[in-house]
């Protein structure tokens, strides 16, 4: 799960509880520079955030993932998917302010991703 700039992994707390309760493994790490992560003085880019996430998944031994991006986290999710097409089984991008729209709505990209 990729959070947006103004959030951390905590933002997905209710979703994490529901998914883990249903038996899924969920990874919602704070992206570098936000939440409880370190905040180094580096150039932040979607490429960097996606590469960091791939490195984390490699470290955890996770081969395939369903991806959810929220707000600008959707851009990181898209970059991650483009960089790792064989690793992503599904992806979805949720846009703030459009909550409650069904997945088939043109503004809500995705479908059956988590």
mmCIF file of N, CA and C in Angstrom:
data_model
loop_
_atom_site.group_PDB
_atom_site.id
_atom_site.type_symbol
_atom_site.label_atom_id
_atom_site.label_comp_id
_atom_site.label_asym_id
_atom_site.label_seq_id
_atom_site.Cartn_x
_atom_site.Cartn_y
_atom_site.Cartn_z
ATOM 1 N N UNK A 1 0.847 -1.159 0.000
ATOM 2 C CA UNK A 1 0.000 0.000 0.000
ATOM 3 C C UNK A 1 0.900 1.233 0.000
ATOM 4 N N UNK A 2 0.620 2.129 -0.928
ATOM 5 C CA UNK A 2 1.417 3.346 -1.065
ATOM 6 C C UNK A 2 0.597 4.540 -0.588
ATOM 7 N N UNK A 3 1.071 5.221 0.441
ATOM 8 C CA UNK A 3 0.373 6.401 0.949
ATOM 9 C C UNK A 3 0.799 7.638 0.170
ATOM 10 N N UNK A 4 0.010 8.708 0.305
ATOM 11 C CA UNK A 4 0.334 9.980 -0.324
ATOM 12 C C UNK A 4 1.288 10.789 0.534
ATOM 13 N N UNK A 5 1.612 11.984 0.059
ATOM 14 C CA UNK A 5 2.607 12.825 0.732
ATOM 15 C C UNK A 5 2.216 13.249 2.140
ATOM 16 N N UNK A 6 0.960 13.496 2.379
ATOM 17 C CA UNK A 6 0.545 14.013 3.679
ATOM 18 C C UNK A 6 0.219 12.903 4.678
ATOM 19 N N UNK A 7 0.538 11.665 4.348
ATOM 20 C CA UNK A 7 0.132 10.534 5.174
ATOM 21 C C UNK A 7 1.318 9.631 5.458
ATOM 22 N N UNK A 8 1.082 8.625 6.264
ATOM 23 C CA UNK A 8 2.022 7.546 6.498
ATOM 24 C C UNK A 8 1.258 6.239 6.376
ATOM 25 N N UNK A 9 1.924 5.132 6.615
ATOM 26 C CA UNK A 9 1.266 3.835 6.546
ATOM 27 C C UNK A 9 0.084 3.715 7.493
ATOM 28 N N UNK A 10 0.110 4.486 8.593
ATOM 29 C CA UNK A 10 -0.990 4.476 9.562
ATOM 30 C C UNK A 10 -2.333 4.797 8.910
ATOM 31 N N UNK A 11 -2.304 5.533 7.808
ATOM 32 C CA UNK A 11 -3.537 5.957 7.145
ATOM 33 C C UNK A 11 -4.398 4.753 6.747
ATOM 34 N N UNK A 12 -3.754 3.623 6.487
ATOM 35 C CA UNK A 12 -4.455 2.429 6.032
ATOM 36 C C UNK A 12 -4.864 1.499 7.175
ATOM 37 N N UNK A 13 -4.805 1.976 8.409
ATOM 38 C CA UNK A 13 -5.032 1.117 9.573
ATOM 39 C C UNK A 13 -6.289 0.260 9.451
ATOM 40 N N UNK A 14 -7.417 0.848 9.111
ATOM 41 C CA UNK A 14 -8.663 0.082 9.018
ATOM 42 C C UNK A 14 -8.628 -0.929 7.882
ATOM 43 N N UNK A 15 -8.031 -0.547 6.768
ATOM 44 C CA UNK A 15 -7.914 -1.460 5.627
ATOM 45 C C UNK A 15 -6.979 -2.612 5.985
ATOM 46 N N UNK A 16 -5.880 -2.292 6.658
ATOM 47 C CA UNK A 16 -4.928 -3.321 7.077
ATOM 48 C C UNK A 16 -5.608 -4.330 7.994
ATOM 49 N N UNK A 17 -6.375 -3.827 8.959
ATOM 50 C CA UNK A 17 -7.070 -4.729 9.884
ATOM 51 C C UNK A 17 -8.045 -5.641 9.143
ATOM 52 N N UNK A 18 -8.778 -5.092 8.194
ATOM 53 C CA UNK A 18 -9.737 -5.899 7.435
ATOM 54 C C UNK A 18 -9.035 -6.952 6.580
ATOM 55 N N UNK A 19 -7.956 -6.550 5.902
ATOM 56 C CA UNK A 19 -7.253 -7.491 5.030
ATOM 57 C C UNK A 19 -6.519 -8.574 5.808
ATOM 58 N N UNK A 20 -5.853 -8.190 6.896
ATOM 59 C CA UNK A 20 -5.164 -9.216 7.686
ATOM 60 C C UNK A 20 -6.176 -10.135 8.353
ATOM 61 N N UNK A 21 -7.319 -9.591 8.744
ATOM 62 C CA UNK A 21 -8.380 -10.413 9.320
ATOM 63 C C UNK A 21 -8.920 -11.435 8.325
ATOM 64 N N UNK A 22 -8.824 -11.102 7.045
ATOM 65 C CA UNK A 22 -9.265 -12.020 5.988
ATOM 66 C C UNK A 22 -8.139 -12.957 5.547
ATOM 67 N N UNK A 23 -6.969 -12.861 6.194
ATOM 68 C CA UNK A 23 -5.879 -13.780 5.909
ATOM 69 C C UNK A 23 -4.812 -13.281 4.952
ATOM 70 N N UNK A 24 -4.879 -12.010 4.541
ATOM 71 C CA UNK A 24 -3.873 -11.467 3.632
ATOM 72 C C UNK A 24 -2.682 -10.923 4.404
ATOM 73 N N UNK A 25 -1.528 -10.961 3.773
ATOM 74 C CA UNK A 25 -0.338 -10.286 4.308
ATOM 75 C C UNK A 25 -0.351 -8.882 3.733
ATOM 76 N N UNK A 26 -0.164 -7.888 4.577
ATOM 77 C CA UNK A 26 -0.208 -6.491 4.140
ATOM 78 C C UNK A 26 1.093 -5.804 4.502
ATOM 79 N N UNK A 27 1.635 -5.061 3.543
ATOM 80 C CA UNK A 27 2.831 -4.254 3.780
ATOM 81 C C UNK A 27 2.461 -2.814 3.459
ATOM 82 N N UNK A 28 2.553 -1.956 4.453
ATOM 83 C CA UNK A 28 2.224 -0.536 4.287
ATOM 84 C C UNK A 28 3.312 0.283 4.973
ATOM 85 N N UNK A 29 4.490 0.228 4.421
ATOM 86 C CA UNK A 29 5.635 0.925 5.014
ATOM 87 C C UNK A 29 5.514 2.430 4.809
ATOM 88 N N UNK A 30 6.011 3.185 5.763
ATOM 89 C CA UNK A 30 6.110 4.631 5.570
ATOM 90 C C UNK A 30 7.160 4.885 4.499
ATOM 91 N N UNK A 31 6.796 5.655 3.500
ATOM 92 C CA UNK A 31 7.762 6.023 2.465
ATOM 93 C C UNK A 31 8.807 6.949 3.077
ATOM 94 N N UNK A 32 10.017 6.864 2.580
ATOM 95 C CA UNK A 32 11.095 7.701 3.079
ATOM 96 C C UNK A 32 10.672 9.179 3.016
ATOM 97 N N UNK A 33 10.877 9.872 4.123
ATOM 98 C CA UNK A 33 10.516 11.281 4.192
ATOM 99 C C UNK A 33 9.172 11.558 4.840
ATOM 100 N N UNK A 34 8.363 10.513 5.094
ATOM 101 C CA UNK A 34 7.039 10.707 5.691
ATOM 102 C C UNK A 34 6.819 9.713 6.815
ATOM 103 N N UNK A 35 5.816 10.007 7.633
ATOM 104 C CA UNK A 35 5.490 9.107 8.735
ATOM 105 C C UNK A 35 6.666 8.939 9.675
ATOM 106 N N UNK A 36 6.926 7.700 10.070
ATOM 107 C CA UNK A 36 7.996 7.406 11.020
ATOM 108 C C UNK A 36 9.311 7.047 10.341
ATOM 109 N N UNK A 37 9.369 7.180 9.008
ATOM 110 C CA UNK A 37 10.613 6.854 8.298
ATOM 111 C C UNK A 37 11.644 7.964 8.493
ATOM 112 N N UNK A 38 12.866 7.663 8.056
ATOM 113 C CA UNK A 38 13.902 8.699 8.099
ATOM 114 C C UNK A 38 13.568 9.784 7.084
ATOM 115 N N UNK A 39 14.158 10.942 7.265
ATOM 116 C CA UNK A 39 13.881 12.087 6.400
ATOM 117 C C UNK A 39 15.189 12.703 5.903
ATOM 118 N N UNK A 40 15.914 11.943 5.088
ATOM 119 C CA UNK A 40 17.196 12.462 4.600
ATOM 120 C C UNK A 40 17.003 13.622 3.633
ATOM 121 N N UNK A 41 18.027 14.408 3.506
ATOM 122 C CA UNK A 41 18.005 15.542 2.582
ATOM 123 C C UNK A 41 18.451 15.053 1.205
ATOM 124 N N UNK A 42 17.512 14.437 0.487
ATOM 125 C CA UNK A 42 17.776 13.907 -0.855
ATOM 126 C C UNK A 42 16.655 14.367 -1.786
ATOM 127 N N UNK A 43 16.869 14.200 -3.071
ATOM 128 C CA UNK A 43 15.831 14.503 -4.048
ATOM 129 C C UNK A 43 14.818 13.361 -4.049
ATOM 130 N N UNK A 44 13.587 13.652 -3.639
ATOM 131 C CA UNK A 44 12.543 12.645 -3.603
ATOM 132 C C UNK A 44 11.894 12.553 -4.976
ATOM 133 N N UNK A 45 11.721 11.331 -5.452
ATOM 134 C CA UNK A 45 11.059 11.121 -6.732
ATOM 135 C C UNK A 45 10.233 9.846 -6.648
ATOM 136 N N UNK A 46 9.271 9.707 -7.550
ATOM 137 C CA UNK A 46 8.482 8.481 -7.593
ATOM 138 C C UNK A 46 9.390 7.293 -7.908
ATOM 139 N N UNK A 47 10.397 7.517 -8.722
ATOM 140 C CA UNK A 47 11.374 6.479 -9.073
ATOM 141 C C UNK A 47 12.091 5.987 -7.808
ATOM 142 N N UNK A 48 12.557 6.917 -6.969
ATOM 143 C CA UNK A 48 13.249 6.558 -5.731
ATOM 144 C C UNK A 48 12.325 5.781 -4.800
ATOM 145 N N UNK A 49 11.101 6.282 -4.615
ATOM 146 C CA UNK A 49 10.163 5.622 -3.708
ATOM 147 C C UNK A 49 9.816 4.221 -4.204
ATOM 148 N N UNK A 50 9.622 4.070 -5.510
ATOM 149 C CA UNK A 50 9.315 2.756 -6.081
ATOM 150 C C UNK A 50 10.503 1.807 -5.926
ATOM 151 N N UNK A 51 11.714 2.305 -6.163
ATOM 152 C CA UNK A 51 12.913 1.479 -6.018
ATOM 153 C C UNK A 51 13.107 1.051 -4.562
ATOM 154 N N UNK A 52 12.869 1.959 -3.625
ATOM 155 C CA UNK A 52 12.969 1.615 -2.202
ATOM 156 C C UNK A 52 11.976 0.520 -1.841
ATOM 157 N N UNK A 53 10.766 0.611 -2.388
ATOM 158 C CA UNK A 53 9.743 -0.389 -2.100
ATOM 159 C C UNK A 53 10.155 -1.748 -2.667
ATOM 160 N N UNK A 54 10.695 -1.762 -3.882
ATOM 161 C CA UNK A 54 11.166 -3.021 -4.467
ATOM 162 C C UNK A 54 12.269 -3.626 -3.601
ATOM 163 N N UNK A 55 13.168 -2.796 -3.094
ATOM 164 C CA UNK A 55 14.248 -3.287 -2.234
ATOM 165 C C UNK A 55 13.679 -3.868 -0.934
ATOM 166 N N UNK A 56 12.675 -3.217 -0.372
ATOM 167 C CA UNK A 56 12.034 -3.733 0.842
ATOM 168 C C UNK A 56 11.388 -5.092 0.563
ATOM 169 N N UNK A 57 10.663 -5.191 -0.539
ATOM 170 C CA UNK A 57 10.022 -6.461 -0.883
ATOM 171 C C UNK A 57 11.052 -7.559 -1.123
ATOM 172 N N UNK A 58 12.157 -7.212 -1.774
ATOM 173 C CA UNK A 58 13.247 -8.179 -1.975
ATOM 174 C C UNK A 58 13.764 -8.667 -0.629
ATOM 175 N N UNK A 59 13.992 -7.728 0.283
ATOM 176 C CA UNK A 59 14.493 -8.062 1.619
ATOM 177 C C UNK A 59 13.528 -8.989 2.355
ATOM 178 N N UNK A 60 12.220 -8.760 2.170
ATOM 179 C CA UNK A 60 11.197 -9.570 2.836
ATOM 180 C C UNK A 60 10.917 -10.876 2.092
ATOM 181 N N UNK A 61 11.484 -11.037 0.910
ATOM 182 C CA UNK A 61 11.257 -12.247 0.133
ATOM 183 C C UNK A 61 9.894 -12.301 -0.542
ATOM 184 N N UNK A 62 9.308 -11.144 -0.792
ATOM 185 C CA UNK A 62 7.995 -11.074 -1.420
ATOM 186 C C UNK A 62 8.183 -10.953 -2.931
ATOM 187 N N UNK A 63 7.648 -11.911 -3.671
ATOM 188 C CA UNK A 63 7.837 -11.946 -5.119
ATOM 189 C C UNK A 63 6.745 -11.206 -5.891
ATOM 190 N N UNK A 64 5.477 -11.397 -5.499
ATOM 191 C CA UNK A 64 4.367 -10.770 -6.218
ATOM 192 C C UNK A 64 3.475 -10.024 -5.234
ATOM 193 N N UNK A 65 2.879 -8.922 -5.724
ATOM 194 C CA UNK A 65 2.041 -8.088 -4.875
ATOM 195 C C UNK A 65 0.850 -7.541 -5.645
ATOM 196 N N UNK A 66 -0.217 -7.292 -4.910
ATOM 197 C CA UNK A 66 -1.324 -6.472 -5.382
ATOM 198 C C UNK A 66 -1.066 -5.100 -4.772
ATOM 199 N N UNK A 67 -1.190 -4.043 -5.555
ATOM 200 C CA UNK A 67 -0.763 -2.704 -5.150
ATOM 201 C C UNK A 67 -1.964 -1.767 -5.027
ATOM 202 N N UNK A 68 -1.973 -0.993 -3.944
ATOM 203 C CA UNK A 68 -2.971 0.061 -3.757
ATOM 204 C C UNK A 68 -2.231 1.356 -3.495
ATOM 205 N N UNK A 69 -2.537 2.390 -4.262
ATOM 206 C CA UNK A 69 -1.957 3.705 -4.053
ATOM 207 C C UNK A 69 -3.041 4.701 -3.707
ATOM 208 N N UNK A 70 -2.775 5.565 -2.747
ATOM 209 C CA UNK A 70 -3.726 6.590 -2.337
ATOM 210 C C UNK A 70 -3.126 7.961 -2.592
ATOM 211 N N UNK A 71 -3.887 8.827 -3.233
ATOM 212 C CA UNK A 71 -3.450 10.183 -3.507
ATOM 213 C C UNK A 71 -2.165 10.125 -4.342
ATOM 214 N N UNK A 72 -1.132 10.873 -3.945
ATOM 215 C CA UNK A 72 0.109 10.822 -4.720
ATOM 216 C C UNK A 72 0.797 9.464 -4.601
ATOM 217 N N UNK A 73 0.383 8.666 -3.625
ATOM 218 C CA UNK A 73 0.873 7.290 -3.551
ATOM 219 C C UNK A 73 0.462 6.500 -4.786
ATOM 220 N N UNK A 74 -0.584 6.963 -5.465
ATOM 221 C CA UNK A 74 -0.991 6.335 -6.714
ATOM 222 C C UNK A 74 0.071 6.495 -7.787
ATOM 223 N N UNK A 75 0.742 7.631 -7.786
ATOM 224 C CA UNK A 75 1.820 7.844 -8.747
ATOM 225 C C UNK A 75 3.014 6.931 -8.432
ATOM 226 N N UNK A 76 3.284 6.748 -7.146
ATOM 227 C CA UNK A 76 4.348 5.822 -6.764
ATOM 228 C C UNK A 76 3.949 4.400 -7.139
ATOM 229 N N UNK A 77 2.690 4.047 -6.924
ATOM 230 C CA UNK A 77 2.193 2.718 -7.298
ATOM 231 C C UNK A 77 2.316 2.501 -8.803
ATOM 232 N N UNK A 78 1.980 3.526 -9.584
ATOM 233 C CA UNK A 78 2.097 3.415 -11.041
ATOM 234 C C UNK A 78 3.554 3.244 -11.447
ATOM 235 N N UNK A 79 4.458 4.022 -10.861
ATOM 236 C CA UNK A 79 5.887 3.916 -11.177
ATOM 237 C C UNK A 79 6.410 2.533 -10.784
ATOM 238 N N UNK A 80 6.018 2.067 -9.587
ATOM 239 C CA UNK A 80 6.431 0.740 -9.136
ATOM 240 C C UNK A 80 5.965 -0.323 -10.132
ATOM 241 N N UNK A 81 4.726 -0.214 -10.593
ATOM 242 C CA UNK A 81 4.175 -1.184 -11.537
ATOM 243 C C UNK A 81 4.927 -1.145 -12.862
ATOM 244 N N UNK A 82 5.245 0.047 -13.352
ATOM 245 C CA UNK A 82 5.996 0.164 -14.599
ATOM 246 C C UNK A 82 7.410 -0.415 -14.471
ATOM 247 N N UNK A 83 8.011 -0.242 -13.290
ATOM 248 C CA UNK A 83 9.368 -0.737 -13.066
ATOM 249 C C UNK A 83 9.408 -2.243 -12.775
ATOM 250 N N UNK A 84 8.270 -2.797 -12.323
ATOM 251 C CA UNK A 84 8.218 -4.195 -11.881
ATOM 252 C C UNK A 84 6.983 -4.900 -12.442
ATOM 253 N N UNK A 85 6.787 -4.899 -13.749
ATOM 254 C CA UNK A 85 5.535 -5.414 -14.309
ATOM 255 C C UNK A 85 5.260 -6.887 -13.994
ATOM 256 N N UNK A 86 6.284 -7.697 -13.875
ATOM 257 C CA UNK A 86 6.079 -9.107 -13.569
ATOM 258 C C UNK A 86 5.790 -9.379 -12.112
ATOM 259 N N UNK A 87 5.960 -8.378 -11.295
ATOM 260 C CA UNK A 87 5.789 -8.540 -9.853
ATOM 261 C C UNK A 87 4.385 -8.146 -9.394
ATOM 262 N N UNK A 88 3.709 -7.302 -10.162
ATOM 263 C CA UNK A 88 2.408 -6.755 -9.760
ATOM 264 C C UNK A 88 1.275 -7.567 -10.378
ATOM 265 N N UNK A 89 0.434 -8.129 -9.522
ATOM 266 C CA UNK A 89 -0.706 -8.913 -9.999
ATOM 267 C C UNK A 89 -1.926 -8.043 -10.254
ATOM 268 N N UNK A 90 -2.112 -7.008 -9.448
ATOM 269 C CA UNK A 90 -3.233 -6.074 -9.548
ATOM 270 C C UNK A 90 -2.770 -4.725 -9.010
ATOM 271 N N UNK A 91 -3.418 -3.646 -9.477
ATOM 272 C CA UNK A 91 -3.140 -2.359 -8.855
ATOM 273 C C UNK A 91 -4.375 -1.485 -8.904
ATOM 274 N N UNK A 92 -4.474 -0.607 -7.917
ATOM 275 C CA UNK A 92 -5.603 0.303 -7.816
ATOM 276 C C UNK A 92 -5.110 1.624 -7.252
ATOM 277 N N UNK A 93 -5.691 2.694 -7.739
ATOM 278 C CA UNK A 93 -5.316 4.033 -7.307
ATOM 279 C C UNK A 93 -6.569 4.719 -6.798
ATOM 280 N N UNK A 94 -6.555 5.179 -5.583
ATOM 281 C CA UNK A 94 -7.694 5.856 -4.966
ATOM 282 C C UNK A 94 -7.396 7.339 -4.860
ATOM 283 N N UNK A 95 -8.363 8.136 -5.304
ATOM 284 C CA UNK A 95 -8.190 9.579 -5.346
ATOM 285 C C UNK A 95 -9.013 10.215 -4.229
ATOM 286 N N UNK A 96 -8.379 10.997 -3.335
ATOM 287 C CA UNK A 96 -9.145 11.651 -2.267
ATOM 288 C C UNK A 96 -10.237 12.537 -2.846
ATOM 289 N N UNK A 97 -11.333 12.604 -2.137
ATOM 290 C CA UNK A 97 -12.455 13.434 -2.576
ATOM 291 C C UNK A 97 -13.411 12.697 -3.484
ATOM 292 N N UNK A 98 -13.010 11.522 -3.939
ATOM 293 C CA UNK A 98 -13.878 10.712 -4.787
ATOM 294 C C UNK A 98 -14.249 9.418 -4.083
ATOM 295 N N UNK A 99 -14.115 9.401 -2.744
ATOM 296 C CA UNK A 99 -14.425 8.205 -1.979
ATOM 297 C C UNK A 99 -15.856 7.748 -2.209
ATOM 298 N N UNK A 100 -16.045 6.467 -2.141
ATOM 299 C CA UNK A 100 -17.374 5.906 -2.287
ATOM 300 C C UNK A 100 -17.755 5.602 -3.720
ATOM 301 N N UNK A 101 -16.931 6.020 -4.675
ATOM 302 C CA UNK A 101 -17.241 5.711 -6.066
ATOM 303 C C UNK A 101 -16.917 4.250 -6.340
ATOM 304 N N UNK A 102 -17.715 3.582 -7.135
ATOM 305 C CA UNK A 102 -17.395 2.189 -7.471
ATOM 306 C C UNK A 102 -16.140 2.119 -8.326
ATOM 307 N N UNK A 103 -15.461 0.982 -8.297
ATOM 308 C CA UNK A 103 -14.224 0.806 -9.044
ATOM 309 C C UNK A 103 -14.398 1.063 -10.536
ATOM 310 N N UNK A 104 -15.595 0.873 -11.069
ATOM 311 C CA UNK A 104 -15.785 1.048 -12.506
ATOM 312 C C UNK A 104 -15.837 2.510 -12.918
ATOM 313 N N UNK A 105 -15.905 3.437 -11.946
ATOM 314 C CA UNK A 105 -15.931 4.866 -12.250
ATOM 315 C C UNK A 105 -14.631 5.246 -12.940
ATOM 316 N N UNK A 106 -14.680 6.044 -14.016
ATOM 317 C CA UNK A 106 -13.456 6.390 -14.760
ATOM 318 C C UNK A 106 -12.380 7.048 -13.913
ATOM 319 N N UNK A 107 -12.776 7.726 -12.835
ATOM 320 C CA UNK A 107 -11.780 8.409 -11.992
ATOM 321 C C UNK A 107 -11.117 7.450 -11.020
ATOM 322 N N UNK A 108 -11.671 6.262 -10.849
ATOM 323 C CA UNK A 108 -11.117 5.288 -9.906
ATOM 324 C C UNK A 108 -10.469 4.169 -10.717
ATOM 325 N N UNK A 109 -9.192 4.311 -10.977
ATOM 326 C CA UNK A 109 -8.473 3.340 -11.789
ATOM 327 C C UNK A 109 -8.320 2.046 -10.996
ATOM 328 N N UNK A 110 -8.528 0.958 -11.627
ATOM 329 C CA UNK A 110 -8.311 -0.322 -10.954
ATOM 330 C C UNK A 110 -9.467 -1.252 -11.171
ATOM 331 N N UNK A 111 -9.612 -2.150 -10.307
ATOM 332 C CA UNK A 111 -10.667 -3.128 -10.433
ATOM 333 C C UNK A 111 -10.632 -4.040 -9.238
ATOM 334 N N UNK A 112 -10.087 -5.225 -9.440
ATOM 335 C CA UNK A 112 -10.138 -6.200 -8.372
ATOM 336 C C UNK A 112 -8.869 -6.240 -7.536
ATOM 337 N N UNK A 113 -8.086 -5.175 -7.565
ATOM 338 C CA UNK A 113 -6.899 -5.101 -6.699
ATOM 339 C C UNK A 113 -7.332 -4.816 -5.278
ATOM 340 N N UNK A 114 -6.462 -5.127 -4.328
ATOM 341 C CA UNK A 114 -6.792 -4.888 -2.924
ATOM 342 C C UNK A 114 -6.843 -3.417 -2.626
#
